[in-house]
């Protein structure tokens, strides 16, 4: 998506299964460094996550470990339901939204 328009609210538009005919996985990729995940979201990304729901994925890439063999990012389906109202995460409102694991 971001290759076409930067205001779509996700970085990558993809498929859940190889035989899917329509885009059904919208991925926002964020990176962080350290042992506790954190990320920033724009208001548009936040609203897009709410609207798309289970088809919206957040991939958190830890720059501290990403070069290790076998590393995989944290992949969170439906962050609106699974992070934004989760007590293990807190939101600090800045110019964007910052989420950090509590």
PDB file of C-alpha atoms in Angstrom:
ATOM      1  CA  UNK A   1       0.000   0.000   0.000  1.00  0.00           C
ATOM      2  CA  UNK A   2       2.672   2.495   0.966  1.00  0.00           C
ATOM      3  CA  UNK A   3       4.184   2.162  -2.498  1.00  0.00           C
ATOM      4  CA  UNK A   4       1.047   3.713  -3.931  1.00  0.00           C
ATOM      5  CA  UNK A   5      -0.201   6.105  -1.263  1.00  0.00           C
ATOM      6  CA  UNK A   6       1.432   6.942   2.021  1.00  0.00           C
ATOM      7  CA  UNK A   7      -1.805   7.684   3.850  1.00  0.00           C
ATOM      8  CA  UNK A   8      -3.351   4.215   3.662  1.00  0.00           C
ATOM      9  CA  UNK A   9      -2.535   3.407   7.301  1.00  0.00           C
ATOM     10  CA  UNK A  10      -0.394   0.330   6.638  1.00  0.00           C
ATOM     11  CA  UNK A  11       3.003  -0.353   5.080  1.00  0.00           C
ATOM     12  CA  UNK A  12       2.318  -3.643   3.293  1.00  0.00           C
ATOM     13  CA  UNK A  13      -0.794  -5.047   1.657  1.00  0.00           C
ATOM     14  CA  UNK A  14      -0.681  -8.822   1.353  1.00  0.00           C
ATOM     15  CA  UNK A  15      -2.574 -12.110   1.548  1.00  0.00           C
ATOM     16  CA  UNK A  16      -3.147 -14.502   4.451  1.00  0.00           C
ATOM     17  CA  UNK A  17      -3.094 -17.584   2.187  1.00  0.00           C
ATOM     18  CA  UNK A  18      -1.477 -18.208  -1.182  1.00  0.00           C
ATOM     19  CA  UNK A  19      -4.831 -18.936  -2.827  1.00  0.00           C
ATOM     20  CA  UNK A  20      -6.595 -15.796  -1.515  1.00  0.00           C
ATOM     21  CA  UNK A  21      -7.951 -13.661  -4.347  1.00  0.00           C
ATOM     22  CA  UNK A  22      -8.166 -10.326  -2.533  1.00  0.00           C
ATOM     23  CA  UNK A  23      -5.851  -8.442  -0.226  1.00  0.00           C
ATOM     24  CA  UNK A  24      -6.720  -9.426   3.331  1.00  0.00           C
ATOM     25  CA  UNK A  25      -3.604  -8.732   5.384  1.00  0.00           C
ATOM     26  CA  UNK A  26      -2.630  -5.124   6.029  1.00  0.00           C
ATOM     27  CA  UNK A  27       0.704  -4.908   7.810  1.00  0.00           C
ATOM     28  CA  UNK A  28       2.185  -1.991   9.702  1.00  0.00           C
ATOM     29  CA  UNK A  29       5.888  -2.492  10.469  1.00  0.00           C
ATOM     30  CA  UNK A  30       7.503  -0.760  13.432  1.00  0.00           C
ATOM     31  CA  UNK A  31      10.952  -1.180  14.897  1.00  0.00           C
ATOM     32  CA  UNK A  32      12.273  -0.755  18.419  1.00  0.00           C
ATOM     33  CA  UNK A  33      15.499  -1.401  20.273  1.00  0.00           C
ATOM     34  CA  UNK A  34      15.742  -3.152  23.599  1.00  0.00           C
ATOM     35  CA  UNK A  35      14.068  -5.785  25.711  1.00  0.00           C
ATOM     36  CA  UNK A  36      10.612  -4.175  26.034  1.00  0.00           C
ATOM     37  CA  UNK A  37       8.686  -3.543  22.828  1.00  0.00           C
ATOM     38  CA  UNK A  38       7.429  -0.034  22.077  1.00  0.00           C
ATOM     39  CA  UNK A  39       6.207   1.736  18.983  1.00  0.00           C
ATOM     40  CA  UNK A  40       4.661   4.940  17.716  1.00  0.00           C
ATOM     41  CA  UNK A  41       1.467   5.158  15.672  1.00  0.00           C
ATOM     42  CA  UNK A  42       0.077   8.027  13.707  1.00  0.00           C
ATOM     43  CA  UNK A  43      -3.567   8.888  14.211  1.00  0.00           C
ATOM     44  CA  UNK A  44      -4.271   7.469  10.749  1.00  0.00           C
ATOM     45  CA  UNK A  45      -2.560   4.161  11.577  1.00  0.00           C
ATOM     46  CA  UNK A  46      -4.521   3.936  14.835  1.00  0.00           C
ATOM     47  CA  UNK A  47      -7.829   4.552  13.052  1.00  0.00           C
ATOM     48  CA  UNK A  48      -6.954   2.122  10.256  1.00  0.00           C
ATOM     49  CA  UNK A  49      -6.199  -0.607  12.818  1.00  0.00           C
ATOM     50  CA  UNK A  50      -9.617   0.007  14.368  1.00  0.00           C
ATOM     51  CA  UNK A  51     -11.426  -0.080  11.023  1.00  0.00           C
ATOM     52  CA  UNK A  52      -9.688  -3.138   9.558  1.00  0.00           C
ATOM     53  CA  UNK A  53      -9.702  -5.169  12.785  1.00  0.00           C
ATOM     54  CA  UNK A  54      -8.553  -8.773  12.401  1.00  0.00           C
ATOM     55  CA  UNK A  55      -7.076  -8.122   8.935  1.00  0.00           C
ATOM     56  CA  UNK A  56      -4.658  -5.537  10.366  1.00  0.00           C
ATOM     57  CA  UNK A  57      -1.295  -6.825  11.606  1.00  0.00           C
ATOM     58  CA  UNK A  58       1.440  -5.069  13.530  1.00  0.00           C
ATOM     59  CA  UNK A  59       4.964  -6.414  13.017  1.00  0.00           C
ATOM     60  CA  UNK A  60       7.411  -5.236  15.684  1.00  0.00           C
ATOM     61  CA  UNK A  61      11.044  -5.643  14.645  1.00  0.00           C
ATOM     62  CA  UNK A  62      13.623  -5.541  17.433  1.00  0.00           C
ATOM     63  CA  UNK A  63      16.779  -3.966  16.020  1.00  0.00           C
ATOM     64  CA  UNK A  64      18.769  -5.382  18.967  1.00  0.00           C
ATOM     65  CA  UNK A  65      18.153  -8.987  17.879  1.00  0.00           C
ATOM     66  CA  UNK A  66      17.144  -8.834  14.218  1.00  0.00           C
ATOM     67  CA  UNK A  67      20.563  -9.967  12.964  1.00  0.00           C
ATOM     68  CA  UNK A  68      20.523 -13.155  15.022  1.00  0.00           C
ATOM     69  CA  UNK A  69      19.909 -16.378  13.150  1.00  0.00           C
ATOM     70  CA  UNK A  70      16.289 -17.517  13.423  1.00  0.00           C
ATOM     71  CA  UNK A  71      15.016 -14.129  14.597  1.00  0.00           C
ATOM     72  CA  UNK A  72      11.347 -13.396  13.883  1.00  0.00           C
ATOM     73  CA  UNK A  73       9.535 -10.150  14.591  1.00  0.00           C
ATOM     74  CA  UNK A  74       6.644  -9.983  17.012  1.00  0.00           C
ATOM     75  CA  UNK A  75       3.524 -10.341  14.848  1.00  0.00           C
ATOM     76  CA  UNK A  76       0.282  -9.107  16.408  1.00  0.00           C
ATOM     77  CA  UNK A  77      -3.039  -9.619  14.662  1.00  0.00           C
ATOM     78  CA  UNK A  78      -5.721  -7.006  15.345  1.00  0.00           C
ATOM     79  CA  UNK A  79      -3.663  -4.673  17.545  1.00  0.00           C
ATOM     80  CA  UNK A  80      -6.753  -2.567  18.169  1.00  0.00           C
ATOM     81  CA  UNK A  81      -8.297  -5.448  20.124  1.00  0.00           C
ATOM     82  CA  UNK A  82      -5.088  -7.058  21.376  1.00  0.00           C
ATOM     83  CA  UNK A  83      -2.926  -4.084  22.376  1.00  0.00           C
ATOM     84  CA  UNK A  84      -4.795  -0.809  22.505  1.00  0.00           C
ATOM     85  CA  UNK A  85      -7.036  -1.911  25.374  1.00  0.00           C
ATOM     86  CA  UNK A  86      -4.605  -4.430  26.915  1.00  0.00           C
ATOM     87  CA  UNK A  87      -3.413  -3.682  30.462  1.00  0.00           C
ATOM     88  CA  UNK A  88       0.065  -4.996  29.594  1.00  0.00           C
ATOM     89  CA  UNK A  89       0.512  -2.010  27.284  1.00  0.00           C
ATOM     90  CA  UNK A  90       0.242   1.664  28.135  1.00  0.00           C
ATOM     91  CA  UNK A  91      -0.334   4.563  25.783  1.00  0.00           C
ATOM     92  CA  UNK A  92       1.436   7.879  26.107  1.00  0.00           C
ATOM     93  CA  UNK A  93      -0.035  10.547  23.881  1.00  0.00           C
ATOM     94  CA  UNK A  94       2.645  12.596  22.232  1.00  0.00           C
ATOM     95  CA  UNK A  95       2.557  13.952  18.676  1.00  0.00           C
ATOM     96  CA  UNK A  96       1.849  10.345  17.767  1.00  0.00           C
ATOM     97  CA  UNK A  97       0.760   7.484  19.996  1.00  0.00           C
ATOM     98  CA  UNK A  98       3.531   5.582  21.762  1.00  0.00           C
ATOM     99  CA  UNK A  99       2.764   2.129  23.103  1.00  0.00           C
ATOM    100  CA  UNK A 100       5.148   0.360  25.448  1.00  0.00           C
ATOM    101  CA  UNK A 101       4.820  -2.929  27.239  1.00  0.00           C
ATOM    102  CA  UNK A 102       4.024  -2.368  30.905  1.00  0.00           C
TER     103      UNK A 102
END
